[in-house]
N, CA and C atoms as an extended XYZ file, in Angstrom:
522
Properties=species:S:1:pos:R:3:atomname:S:1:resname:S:1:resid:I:1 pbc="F F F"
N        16.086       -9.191       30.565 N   UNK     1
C        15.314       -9.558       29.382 CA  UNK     1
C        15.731      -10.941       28.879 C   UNK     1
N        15.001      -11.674       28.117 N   UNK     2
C        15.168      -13.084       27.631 CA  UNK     2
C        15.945      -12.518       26.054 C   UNK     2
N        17.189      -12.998       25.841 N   UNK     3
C        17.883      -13.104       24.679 CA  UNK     3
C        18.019      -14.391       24.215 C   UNK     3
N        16.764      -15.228       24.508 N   UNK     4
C        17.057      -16.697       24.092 CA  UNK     4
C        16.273      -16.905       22.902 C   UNK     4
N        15.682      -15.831       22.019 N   UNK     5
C        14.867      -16.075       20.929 CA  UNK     5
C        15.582      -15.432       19.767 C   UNK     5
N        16.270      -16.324       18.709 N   UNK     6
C        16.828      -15.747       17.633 CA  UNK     6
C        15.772      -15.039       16.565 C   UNK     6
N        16.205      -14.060       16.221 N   UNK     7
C        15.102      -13.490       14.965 CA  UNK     7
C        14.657      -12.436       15.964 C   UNK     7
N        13.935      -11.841       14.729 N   UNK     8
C        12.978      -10.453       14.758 CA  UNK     8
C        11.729      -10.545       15.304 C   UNK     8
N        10.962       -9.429       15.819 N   UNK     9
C         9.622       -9.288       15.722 CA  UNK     9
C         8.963       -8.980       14.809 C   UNK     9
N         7.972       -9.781       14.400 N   UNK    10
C         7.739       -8.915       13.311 CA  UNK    10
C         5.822       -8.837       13.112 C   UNK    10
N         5.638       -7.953       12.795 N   UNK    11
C         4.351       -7.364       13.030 CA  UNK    11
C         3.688       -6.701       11.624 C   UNK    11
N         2.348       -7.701       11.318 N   UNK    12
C         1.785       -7.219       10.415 CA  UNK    12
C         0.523       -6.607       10.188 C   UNK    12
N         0.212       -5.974        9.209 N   UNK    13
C        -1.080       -4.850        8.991 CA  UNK    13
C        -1.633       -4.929        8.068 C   UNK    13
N        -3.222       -4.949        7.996 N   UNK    14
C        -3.589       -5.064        6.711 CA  UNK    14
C        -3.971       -3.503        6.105 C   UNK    14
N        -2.590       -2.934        5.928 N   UNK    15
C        -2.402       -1.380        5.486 CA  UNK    15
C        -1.104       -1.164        5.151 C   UNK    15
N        -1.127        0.146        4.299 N   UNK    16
C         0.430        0.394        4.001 CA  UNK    16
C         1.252        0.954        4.902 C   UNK    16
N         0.557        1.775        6.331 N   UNK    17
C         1.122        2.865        7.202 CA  UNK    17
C         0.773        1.764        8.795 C   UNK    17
N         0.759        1.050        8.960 N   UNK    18
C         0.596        0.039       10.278 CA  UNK    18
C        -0.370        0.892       10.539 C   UNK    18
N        -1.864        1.024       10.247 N   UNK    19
C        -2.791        1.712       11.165 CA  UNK    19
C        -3.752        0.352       11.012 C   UNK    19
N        -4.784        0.133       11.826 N   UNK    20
C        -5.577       -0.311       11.888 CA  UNK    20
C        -5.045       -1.575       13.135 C   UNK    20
N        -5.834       -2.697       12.760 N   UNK    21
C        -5.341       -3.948       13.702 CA  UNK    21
C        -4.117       -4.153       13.279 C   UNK    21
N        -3.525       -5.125       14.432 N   UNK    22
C        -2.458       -5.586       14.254 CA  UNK    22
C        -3.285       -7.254       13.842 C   UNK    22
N        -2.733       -7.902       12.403 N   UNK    23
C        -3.071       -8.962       12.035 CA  UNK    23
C        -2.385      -10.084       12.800 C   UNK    23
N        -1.023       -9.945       12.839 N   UNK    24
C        -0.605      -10.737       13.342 CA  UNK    24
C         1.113      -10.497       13.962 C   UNK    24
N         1.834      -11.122       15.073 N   UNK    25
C         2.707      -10.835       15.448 CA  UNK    25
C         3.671      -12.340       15.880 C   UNK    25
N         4.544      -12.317       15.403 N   UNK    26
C         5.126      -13.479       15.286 CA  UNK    26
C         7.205      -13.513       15.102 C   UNK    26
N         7.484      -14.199       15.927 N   UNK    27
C         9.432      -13.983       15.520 CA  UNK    27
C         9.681      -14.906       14.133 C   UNK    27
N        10.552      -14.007       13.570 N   UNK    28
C        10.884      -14.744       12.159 CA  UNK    28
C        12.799      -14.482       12.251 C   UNK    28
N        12.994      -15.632       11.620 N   UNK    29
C        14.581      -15.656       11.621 CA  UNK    29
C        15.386      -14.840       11.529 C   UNK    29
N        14.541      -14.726        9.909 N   UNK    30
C        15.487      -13.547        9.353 CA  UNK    30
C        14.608      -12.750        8.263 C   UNK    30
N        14.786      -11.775        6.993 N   UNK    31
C        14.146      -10.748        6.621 CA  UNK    31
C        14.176      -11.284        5.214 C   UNK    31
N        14.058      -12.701        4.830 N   UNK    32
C        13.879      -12.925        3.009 CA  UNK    32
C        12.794      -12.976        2.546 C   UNK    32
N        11.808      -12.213        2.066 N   UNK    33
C        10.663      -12.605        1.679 CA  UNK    33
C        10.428      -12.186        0.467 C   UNK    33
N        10.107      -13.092       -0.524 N   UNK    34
C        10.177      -13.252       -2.224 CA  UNK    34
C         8.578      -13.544       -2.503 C   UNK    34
N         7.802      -12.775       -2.658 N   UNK    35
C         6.587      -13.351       -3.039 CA  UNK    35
C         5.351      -13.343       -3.883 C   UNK    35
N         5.560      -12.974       -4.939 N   UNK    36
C         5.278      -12.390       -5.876 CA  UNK    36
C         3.988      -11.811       -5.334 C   UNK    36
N         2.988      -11.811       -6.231 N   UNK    37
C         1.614      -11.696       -5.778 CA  UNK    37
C         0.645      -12.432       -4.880 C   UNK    37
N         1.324      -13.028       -4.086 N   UNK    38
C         0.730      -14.052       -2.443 CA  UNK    38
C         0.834      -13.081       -1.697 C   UNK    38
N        -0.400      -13.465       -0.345 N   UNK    39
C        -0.217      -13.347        0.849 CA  UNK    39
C         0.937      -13.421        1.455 C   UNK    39
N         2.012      -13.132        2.518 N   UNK    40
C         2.719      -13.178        3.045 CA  UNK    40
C         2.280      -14.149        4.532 C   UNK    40
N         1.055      -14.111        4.878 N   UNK    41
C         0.652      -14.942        5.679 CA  UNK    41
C        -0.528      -15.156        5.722 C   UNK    41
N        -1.404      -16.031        6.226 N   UNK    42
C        -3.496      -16.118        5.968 CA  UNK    42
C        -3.331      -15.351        6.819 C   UNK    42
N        -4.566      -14.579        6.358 N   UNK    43
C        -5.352      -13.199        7.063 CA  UNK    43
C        -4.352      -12.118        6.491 C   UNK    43
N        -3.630      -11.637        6.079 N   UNK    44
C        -2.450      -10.986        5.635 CA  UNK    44
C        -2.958      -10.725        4.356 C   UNK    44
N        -3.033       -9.320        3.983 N   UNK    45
C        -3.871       -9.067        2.497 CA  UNK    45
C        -2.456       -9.558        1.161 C   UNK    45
N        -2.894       -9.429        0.087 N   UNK    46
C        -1.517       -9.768       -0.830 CA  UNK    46
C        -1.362       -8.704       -1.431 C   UNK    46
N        -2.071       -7.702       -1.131 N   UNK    47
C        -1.775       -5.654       -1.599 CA  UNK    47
C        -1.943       -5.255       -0.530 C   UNK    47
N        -1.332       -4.407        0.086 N   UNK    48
C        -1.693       -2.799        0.503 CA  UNK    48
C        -1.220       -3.531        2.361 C   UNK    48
N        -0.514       -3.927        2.218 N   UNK    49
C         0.074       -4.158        3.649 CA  UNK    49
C         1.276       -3.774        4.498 C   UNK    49
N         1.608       -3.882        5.649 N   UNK    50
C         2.875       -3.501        5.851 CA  UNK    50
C         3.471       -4.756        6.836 C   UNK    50
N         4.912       -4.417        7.159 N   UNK    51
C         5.542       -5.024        8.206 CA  UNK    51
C         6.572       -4.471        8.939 C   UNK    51
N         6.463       -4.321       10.711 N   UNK    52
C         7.410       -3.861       10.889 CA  UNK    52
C         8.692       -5.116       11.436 C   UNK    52
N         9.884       -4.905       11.773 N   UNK    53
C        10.513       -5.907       12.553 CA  UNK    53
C        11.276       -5.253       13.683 C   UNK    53
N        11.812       -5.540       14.391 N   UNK    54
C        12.310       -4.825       15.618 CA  UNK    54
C        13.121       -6.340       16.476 C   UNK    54
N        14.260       -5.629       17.129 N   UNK    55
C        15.121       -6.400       18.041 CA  UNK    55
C        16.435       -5.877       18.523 C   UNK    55
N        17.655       -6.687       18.420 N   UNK    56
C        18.397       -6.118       18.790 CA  UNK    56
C        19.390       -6.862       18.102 C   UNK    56
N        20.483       -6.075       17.528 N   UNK    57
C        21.419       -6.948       16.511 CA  UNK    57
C        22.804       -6.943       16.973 C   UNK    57
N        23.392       -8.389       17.010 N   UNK    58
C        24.632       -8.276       17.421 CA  UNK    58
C        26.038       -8.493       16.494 C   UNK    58
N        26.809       -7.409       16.562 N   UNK    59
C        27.650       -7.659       15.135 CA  UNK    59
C        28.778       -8.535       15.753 C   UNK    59
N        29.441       -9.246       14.838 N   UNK    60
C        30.591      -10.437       14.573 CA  UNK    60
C        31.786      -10.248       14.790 C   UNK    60
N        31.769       -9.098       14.677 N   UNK    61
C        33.116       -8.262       14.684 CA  UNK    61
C        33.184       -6.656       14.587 C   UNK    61
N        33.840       -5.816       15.352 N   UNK    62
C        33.861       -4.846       15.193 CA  UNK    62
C        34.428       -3.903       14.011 C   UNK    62
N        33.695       -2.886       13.811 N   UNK    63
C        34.009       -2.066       12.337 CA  UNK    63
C        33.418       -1.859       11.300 C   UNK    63
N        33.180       -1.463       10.493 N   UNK    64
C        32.275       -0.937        9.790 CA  UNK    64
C        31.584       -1.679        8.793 C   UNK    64
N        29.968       -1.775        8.783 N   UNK    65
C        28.841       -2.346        8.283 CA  UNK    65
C        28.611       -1.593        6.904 C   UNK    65
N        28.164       -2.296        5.769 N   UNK    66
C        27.011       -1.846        5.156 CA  UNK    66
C        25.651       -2.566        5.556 C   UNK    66
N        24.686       -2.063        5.542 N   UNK    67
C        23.581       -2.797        5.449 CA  UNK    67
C        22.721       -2.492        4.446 C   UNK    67
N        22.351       -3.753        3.514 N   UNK    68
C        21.725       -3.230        2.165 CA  UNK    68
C        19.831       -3.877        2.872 C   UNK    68
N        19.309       -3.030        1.693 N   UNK    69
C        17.358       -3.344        1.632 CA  UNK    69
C        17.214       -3.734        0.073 C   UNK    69
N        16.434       -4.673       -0.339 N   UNK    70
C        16.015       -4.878       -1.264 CA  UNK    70
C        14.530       -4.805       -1.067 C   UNK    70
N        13.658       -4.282       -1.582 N   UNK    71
C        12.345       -3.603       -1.469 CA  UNK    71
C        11.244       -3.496       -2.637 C   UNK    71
N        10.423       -4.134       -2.641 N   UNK    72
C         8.968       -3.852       -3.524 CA  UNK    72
C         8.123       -3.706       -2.826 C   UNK    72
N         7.650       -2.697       -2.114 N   UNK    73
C         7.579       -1.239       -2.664 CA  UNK    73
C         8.687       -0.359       -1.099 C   UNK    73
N         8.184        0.008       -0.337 N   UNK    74
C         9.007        1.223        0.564 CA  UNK    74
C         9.942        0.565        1.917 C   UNK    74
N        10.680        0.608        1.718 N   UNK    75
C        11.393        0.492        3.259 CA  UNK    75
C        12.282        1.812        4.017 C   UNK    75
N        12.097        1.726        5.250 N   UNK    76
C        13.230        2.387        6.021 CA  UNK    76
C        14.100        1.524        6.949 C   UNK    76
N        14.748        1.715        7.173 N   UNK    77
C        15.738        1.196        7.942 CA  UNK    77
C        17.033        1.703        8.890 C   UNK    77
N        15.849        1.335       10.629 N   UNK    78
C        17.417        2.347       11.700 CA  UNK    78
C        18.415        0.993       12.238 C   UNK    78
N        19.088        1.574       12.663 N   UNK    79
C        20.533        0.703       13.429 CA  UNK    79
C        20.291        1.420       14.931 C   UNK    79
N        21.500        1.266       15.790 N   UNK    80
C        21.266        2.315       16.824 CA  UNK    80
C        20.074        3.033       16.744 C   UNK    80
N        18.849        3.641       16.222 N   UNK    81
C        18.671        4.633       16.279 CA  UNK    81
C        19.196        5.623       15.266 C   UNK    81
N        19.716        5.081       14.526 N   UNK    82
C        20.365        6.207       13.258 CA  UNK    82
C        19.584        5.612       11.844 C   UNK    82
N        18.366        6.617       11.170 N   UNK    83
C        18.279        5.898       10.164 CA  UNK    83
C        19.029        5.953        9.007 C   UNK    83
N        19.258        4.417        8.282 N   UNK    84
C        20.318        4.468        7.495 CA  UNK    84
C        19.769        4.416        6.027 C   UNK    84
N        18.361        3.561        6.080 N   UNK    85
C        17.442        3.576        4.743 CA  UNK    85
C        16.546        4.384        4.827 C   UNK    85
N        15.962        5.109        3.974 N   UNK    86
C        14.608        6.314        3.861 CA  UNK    86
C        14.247        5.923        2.360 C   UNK    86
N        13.860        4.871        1.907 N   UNK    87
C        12.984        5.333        0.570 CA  UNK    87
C        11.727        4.102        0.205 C   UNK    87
N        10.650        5.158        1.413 N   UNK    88
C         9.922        4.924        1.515 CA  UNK    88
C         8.121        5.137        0.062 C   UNK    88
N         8.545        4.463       -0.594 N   UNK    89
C         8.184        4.894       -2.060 CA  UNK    89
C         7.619        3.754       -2.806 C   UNK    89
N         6.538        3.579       -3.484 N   UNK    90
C         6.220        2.785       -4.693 CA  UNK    90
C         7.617        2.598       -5.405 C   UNK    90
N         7.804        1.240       -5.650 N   UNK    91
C         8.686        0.843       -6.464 CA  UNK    91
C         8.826       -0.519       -6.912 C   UNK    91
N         9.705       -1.030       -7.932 N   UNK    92
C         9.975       -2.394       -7.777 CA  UNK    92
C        11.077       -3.105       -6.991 C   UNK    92
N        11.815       -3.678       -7.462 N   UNK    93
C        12.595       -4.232       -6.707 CA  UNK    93
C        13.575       -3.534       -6.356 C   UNK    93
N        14.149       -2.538       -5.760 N   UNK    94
C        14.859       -1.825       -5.233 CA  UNK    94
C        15.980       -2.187       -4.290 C   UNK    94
N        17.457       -2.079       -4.482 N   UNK    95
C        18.229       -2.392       -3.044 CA  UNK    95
C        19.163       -1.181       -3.347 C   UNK    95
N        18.942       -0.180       -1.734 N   UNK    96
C        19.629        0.158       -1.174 CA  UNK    96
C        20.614       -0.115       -0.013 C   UNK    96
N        21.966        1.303        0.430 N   UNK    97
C        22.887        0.465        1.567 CA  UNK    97
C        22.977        1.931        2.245 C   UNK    97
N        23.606        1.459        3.303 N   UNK    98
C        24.090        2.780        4.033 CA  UNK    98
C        25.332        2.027        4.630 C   UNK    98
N        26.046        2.900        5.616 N   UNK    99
C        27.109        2.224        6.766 CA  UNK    99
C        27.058        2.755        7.805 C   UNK    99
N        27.191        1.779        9.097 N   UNK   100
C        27.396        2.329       10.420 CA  UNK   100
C        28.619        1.678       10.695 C   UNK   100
N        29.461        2.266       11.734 N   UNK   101
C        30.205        1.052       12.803 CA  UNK   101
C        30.033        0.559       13.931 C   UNK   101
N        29.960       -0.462       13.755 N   UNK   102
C        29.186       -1.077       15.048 CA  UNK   102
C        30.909       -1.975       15.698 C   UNK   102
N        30.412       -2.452       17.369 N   UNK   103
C        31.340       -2.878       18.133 CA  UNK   103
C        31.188       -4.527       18.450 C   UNK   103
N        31.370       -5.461       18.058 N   UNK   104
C        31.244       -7.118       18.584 CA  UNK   104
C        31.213       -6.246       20.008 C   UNK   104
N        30.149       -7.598       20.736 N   UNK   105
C        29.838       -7.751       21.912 CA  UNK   105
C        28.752       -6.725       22.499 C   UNK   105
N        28.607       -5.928       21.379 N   UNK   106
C        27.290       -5.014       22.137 CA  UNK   106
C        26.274       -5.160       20.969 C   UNK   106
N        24.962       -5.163       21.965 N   UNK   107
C        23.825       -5.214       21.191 CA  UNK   107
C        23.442       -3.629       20.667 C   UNK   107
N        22.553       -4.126       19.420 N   UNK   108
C        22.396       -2.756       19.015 CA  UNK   108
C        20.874       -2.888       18.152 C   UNK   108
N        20.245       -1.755       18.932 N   UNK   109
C        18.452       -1.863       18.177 CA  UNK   109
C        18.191       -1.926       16.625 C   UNK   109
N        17.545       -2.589       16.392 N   UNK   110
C        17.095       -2.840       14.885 CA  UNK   110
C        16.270       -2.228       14.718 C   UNK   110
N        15.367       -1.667       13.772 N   UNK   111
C        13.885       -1.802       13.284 CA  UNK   111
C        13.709       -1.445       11.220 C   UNK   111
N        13.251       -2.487       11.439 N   UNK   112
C        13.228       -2.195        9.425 CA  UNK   112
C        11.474       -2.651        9.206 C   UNK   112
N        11.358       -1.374        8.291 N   UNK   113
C         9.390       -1.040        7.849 CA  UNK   113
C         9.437       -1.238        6.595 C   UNK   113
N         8.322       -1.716        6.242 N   UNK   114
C         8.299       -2.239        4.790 CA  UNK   114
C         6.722       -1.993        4.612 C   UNK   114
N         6.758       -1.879        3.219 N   UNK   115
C         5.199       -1.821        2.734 CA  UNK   115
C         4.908       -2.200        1.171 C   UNK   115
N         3.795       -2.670        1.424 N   UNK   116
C         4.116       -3.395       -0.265 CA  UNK   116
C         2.272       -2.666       -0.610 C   UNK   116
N         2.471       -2.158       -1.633 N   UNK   117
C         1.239       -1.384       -2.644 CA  UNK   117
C         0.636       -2.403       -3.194 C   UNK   117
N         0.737       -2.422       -4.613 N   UNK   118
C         0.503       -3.635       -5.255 CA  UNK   118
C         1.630       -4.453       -6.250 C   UNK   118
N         0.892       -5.386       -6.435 N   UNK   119
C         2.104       -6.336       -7.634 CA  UNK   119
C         2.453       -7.006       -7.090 C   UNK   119
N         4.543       -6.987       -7.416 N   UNK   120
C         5.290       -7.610       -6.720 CA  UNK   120
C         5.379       -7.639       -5.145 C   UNK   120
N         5.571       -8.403       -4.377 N   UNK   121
C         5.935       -7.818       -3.293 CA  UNK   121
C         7.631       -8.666       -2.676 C   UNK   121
N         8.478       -8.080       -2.821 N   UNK   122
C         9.990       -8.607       -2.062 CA  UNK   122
C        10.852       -7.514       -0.812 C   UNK   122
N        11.217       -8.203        0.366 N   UNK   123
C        11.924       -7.650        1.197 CA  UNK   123
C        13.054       -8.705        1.551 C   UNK   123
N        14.045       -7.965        1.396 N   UNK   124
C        15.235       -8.665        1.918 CA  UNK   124
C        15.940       -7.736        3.219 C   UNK   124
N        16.536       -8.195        3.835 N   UNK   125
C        17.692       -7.448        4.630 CA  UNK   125
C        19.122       -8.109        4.699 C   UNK   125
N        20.395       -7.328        4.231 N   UNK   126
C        21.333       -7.600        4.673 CA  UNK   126
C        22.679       -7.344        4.941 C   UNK   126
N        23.373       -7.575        4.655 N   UNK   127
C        24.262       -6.931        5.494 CA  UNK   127
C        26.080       -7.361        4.733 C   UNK   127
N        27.131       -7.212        5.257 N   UNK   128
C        28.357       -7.150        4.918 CA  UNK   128
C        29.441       -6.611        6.031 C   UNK   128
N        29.336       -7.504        6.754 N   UNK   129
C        30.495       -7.142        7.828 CA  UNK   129
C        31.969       -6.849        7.098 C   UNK   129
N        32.736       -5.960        8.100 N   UNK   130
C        33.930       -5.716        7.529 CA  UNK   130
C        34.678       -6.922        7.405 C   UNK   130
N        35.440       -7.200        6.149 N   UNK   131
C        36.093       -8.016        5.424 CA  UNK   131
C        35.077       -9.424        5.516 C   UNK   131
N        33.643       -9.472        5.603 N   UNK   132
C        33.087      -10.201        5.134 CA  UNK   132
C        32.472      -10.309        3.782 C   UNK   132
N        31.527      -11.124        3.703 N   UNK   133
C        30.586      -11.458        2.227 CA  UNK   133
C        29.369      -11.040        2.604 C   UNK   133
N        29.032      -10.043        1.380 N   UNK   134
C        27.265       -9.350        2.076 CA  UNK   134
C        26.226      -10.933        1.781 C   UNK   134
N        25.511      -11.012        2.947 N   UNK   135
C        24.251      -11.798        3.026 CA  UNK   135
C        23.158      -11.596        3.563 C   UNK   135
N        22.180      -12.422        3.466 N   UNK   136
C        20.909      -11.765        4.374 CA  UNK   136
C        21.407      -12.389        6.181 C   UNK   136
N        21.173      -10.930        6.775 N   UNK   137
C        21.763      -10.974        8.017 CA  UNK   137
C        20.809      -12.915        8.802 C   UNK   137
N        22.018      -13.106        9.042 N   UNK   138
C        21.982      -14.706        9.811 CA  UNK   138
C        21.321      -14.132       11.482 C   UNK   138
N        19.726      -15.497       11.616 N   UNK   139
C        19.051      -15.403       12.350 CA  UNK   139
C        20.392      -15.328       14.095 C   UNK   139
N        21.370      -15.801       13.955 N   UNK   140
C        22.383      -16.016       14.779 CA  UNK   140
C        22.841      -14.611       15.468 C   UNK   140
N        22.472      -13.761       13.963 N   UNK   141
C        23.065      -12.123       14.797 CA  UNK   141
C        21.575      -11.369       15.474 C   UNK   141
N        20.232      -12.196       15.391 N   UNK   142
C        19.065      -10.991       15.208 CA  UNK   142
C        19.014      -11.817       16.943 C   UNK   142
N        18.039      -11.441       17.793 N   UNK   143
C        17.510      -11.545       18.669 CA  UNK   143
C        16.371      -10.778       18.828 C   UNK   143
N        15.062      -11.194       19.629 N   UNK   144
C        13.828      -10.837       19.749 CA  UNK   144
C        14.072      -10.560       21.675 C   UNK   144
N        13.699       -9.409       21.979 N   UNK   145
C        13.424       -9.471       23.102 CA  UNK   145
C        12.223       -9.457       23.549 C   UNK   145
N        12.366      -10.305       24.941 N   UNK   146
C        10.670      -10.369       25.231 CA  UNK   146
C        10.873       -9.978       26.532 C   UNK   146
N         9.762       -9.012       26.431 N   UNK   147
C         9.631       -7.816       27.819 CA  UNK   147
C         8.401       -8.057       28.505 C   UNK   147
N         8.365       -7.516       29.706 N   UNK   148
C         7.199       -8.223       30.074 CA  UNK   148
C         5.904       -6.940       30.606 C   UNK   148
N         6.011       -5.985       29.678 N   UNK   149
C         5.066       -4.902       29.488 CA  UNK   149
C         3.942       -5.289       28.539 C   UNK   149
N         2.621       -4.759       29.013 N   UNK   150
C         1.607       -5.484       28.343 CA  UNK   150
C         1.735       -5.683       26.857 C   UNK   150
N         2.615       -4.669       26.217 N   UNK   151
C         2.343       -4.550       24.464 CA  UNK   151
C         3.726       -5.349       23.763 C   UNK   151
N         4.353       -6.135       25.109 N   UNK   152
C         5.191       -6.732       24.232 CA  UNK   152
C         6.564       -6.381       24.510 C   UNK   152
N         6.822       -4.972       24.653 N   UNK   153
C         8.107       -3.856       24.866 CA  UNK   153
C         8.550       -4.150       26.085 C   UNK   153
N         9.744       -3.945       26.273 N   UNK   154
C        10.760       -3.882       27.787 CA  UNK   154
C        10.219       -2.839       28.432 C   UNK   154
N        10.306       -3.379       29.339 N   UNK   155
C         9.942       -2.442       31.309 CA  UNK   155
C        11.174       -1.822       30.800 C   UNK   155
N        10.875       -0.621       31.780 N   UNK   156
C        12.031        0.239       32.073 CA  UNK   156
C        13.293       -0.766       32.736 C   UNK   156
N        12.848       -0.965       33.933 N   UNK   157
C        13.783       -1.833       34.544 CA  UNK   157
C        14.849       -2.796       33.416 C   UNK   157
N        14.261       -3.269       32.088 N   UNK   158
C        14.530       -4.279       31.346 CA  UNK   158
C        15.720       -3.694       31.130 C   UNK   158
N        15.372       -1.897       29.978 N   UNK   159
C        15.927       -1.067       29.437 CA  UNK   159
C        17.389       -0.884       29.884 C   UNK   159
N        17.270       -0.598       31.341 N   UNK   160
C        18.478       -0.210       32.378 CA  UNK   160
C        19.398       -1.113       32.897 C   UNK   160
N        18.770       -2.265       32.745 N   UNK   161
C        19.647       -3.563       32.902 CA  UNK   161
C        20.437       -3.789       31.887 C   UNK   161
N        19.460       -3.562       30.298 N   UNK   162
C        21.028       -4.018       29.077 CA  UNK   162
C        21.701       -2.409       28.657 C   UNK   162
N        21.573       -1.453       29.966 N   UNK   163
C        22.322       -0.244       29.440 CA  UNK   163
C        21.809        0.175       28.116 C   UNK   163
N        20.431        0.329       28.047 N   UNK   164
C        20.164        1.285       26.984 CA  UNK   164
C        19.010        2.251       28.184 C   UNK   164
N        18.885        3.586       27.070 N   UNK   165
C        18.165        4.894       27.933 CA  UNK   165
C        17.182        4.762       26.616 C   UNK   165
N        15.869        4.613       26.683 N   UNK   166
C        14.850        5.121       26.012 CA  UNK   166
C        14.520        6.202       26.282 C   UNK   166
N        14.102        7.264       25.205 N   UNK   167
C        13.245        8.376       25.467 CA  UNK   167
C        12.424        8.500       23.973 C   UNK   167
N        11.211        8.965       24.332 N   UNK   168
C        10.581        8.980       23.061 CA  UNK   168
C        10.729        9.633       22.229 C   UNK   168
N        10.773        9.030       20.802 N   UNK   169
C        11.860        9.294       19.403 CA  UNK   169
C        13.510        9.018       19.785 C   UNK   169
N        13.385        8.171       20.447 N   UNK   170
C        15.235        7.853       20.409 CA  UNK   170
C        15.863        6.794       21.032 C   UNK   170
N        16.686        6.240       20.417 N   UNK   171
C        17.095        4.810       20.815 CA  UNK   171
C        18.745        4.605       21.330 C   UNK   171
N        19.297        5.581       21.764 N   UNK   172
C        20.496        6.120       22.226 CA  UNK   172
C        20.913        4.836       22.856 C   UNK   172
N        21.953        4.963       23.128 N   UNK   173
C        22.938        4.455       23.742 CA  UNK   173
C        22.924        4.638       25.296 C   UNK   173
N        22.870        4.461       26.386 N   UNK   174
C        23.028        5.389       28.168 CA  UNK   174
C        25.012        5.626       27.786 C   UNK   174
């Protein structure tokens, strides 16, 4: 797989539940978005939309993470495959955290969903490595992989090369 693209995928909808078209799909650095009542992008409604992001995150050092969400209106948020955020809900500005431990030198799957109702709309993501300073996670730790399956996603072959096992609903470890 190509690990030469820093940042996320990130994929938007003009809906709160990603149904309909996909508006647009594009890598972004990192997860700050402050915007009051704007569009988030043209063609991109400024109510009732979503976003997902997806990649693979590499931690700095080994040992234990918080990772916080700041949210107007719902986010979830997995690591490995473990979700760590669930409050997926009308709200305002909201930040939650959870913790995993993660290992320097191994990659590890991302995906954080967001949806904004109406009003405000803000998403942040970030993070606090052990004996670090929490910030919004640096485009330096995110990576986008690019697979060469029609929808975007890693071939199997891709999968088995960076030692991960997909099975559907699960993002395990091999």
């Amino acid at each position: 797989p190509n690990f030469g693209t820093n940042g996320l995928l990130a994929e938007y909808y003009n809906s709160k539940d990603f149904t309909g078209t996909k508006v647009l799909s594009r890598t972004e650095s990192q997860v700050n978005l402050s915007l009051g009542i704007t569009s988030p992008v043209f063609g991109v409604n400024a109510d009732n939309f979503s976003i997902r992001w997806t990649g693979k995150l590499a931690p700095t050092v080994t040992g234990k993470y918080i990772f916080y969400t700041k949210a107007d209106d719902g986010v979830r948020l997995w690591v490995n495959g473990q979700q760590l955020i669930d409050n997926w809900v009308d709200q305002g500005a909201t930040e939650k955290s959870n913790t995993i431990d993660l290992e320097q030198g191994k990659f590890y799957d991302i995906k954080l969903e967001y949806y904004e109702a109406t009003g405000e709309a803000t998403i942040q993501l970030l993070w606090q490595p052990p004996s670090g300073q929490k910030e919004i996670i640096p485009a330096n730790n995110l990576f986008r992989i690019v697979g060469t399956d029609n929808d975007g996603s890693l071939s199997q072959t891709e999968r088995d090369a960076i030692g991960y096992n997909y099975k559907v609903g699960t993002n395990s470890t091999a």
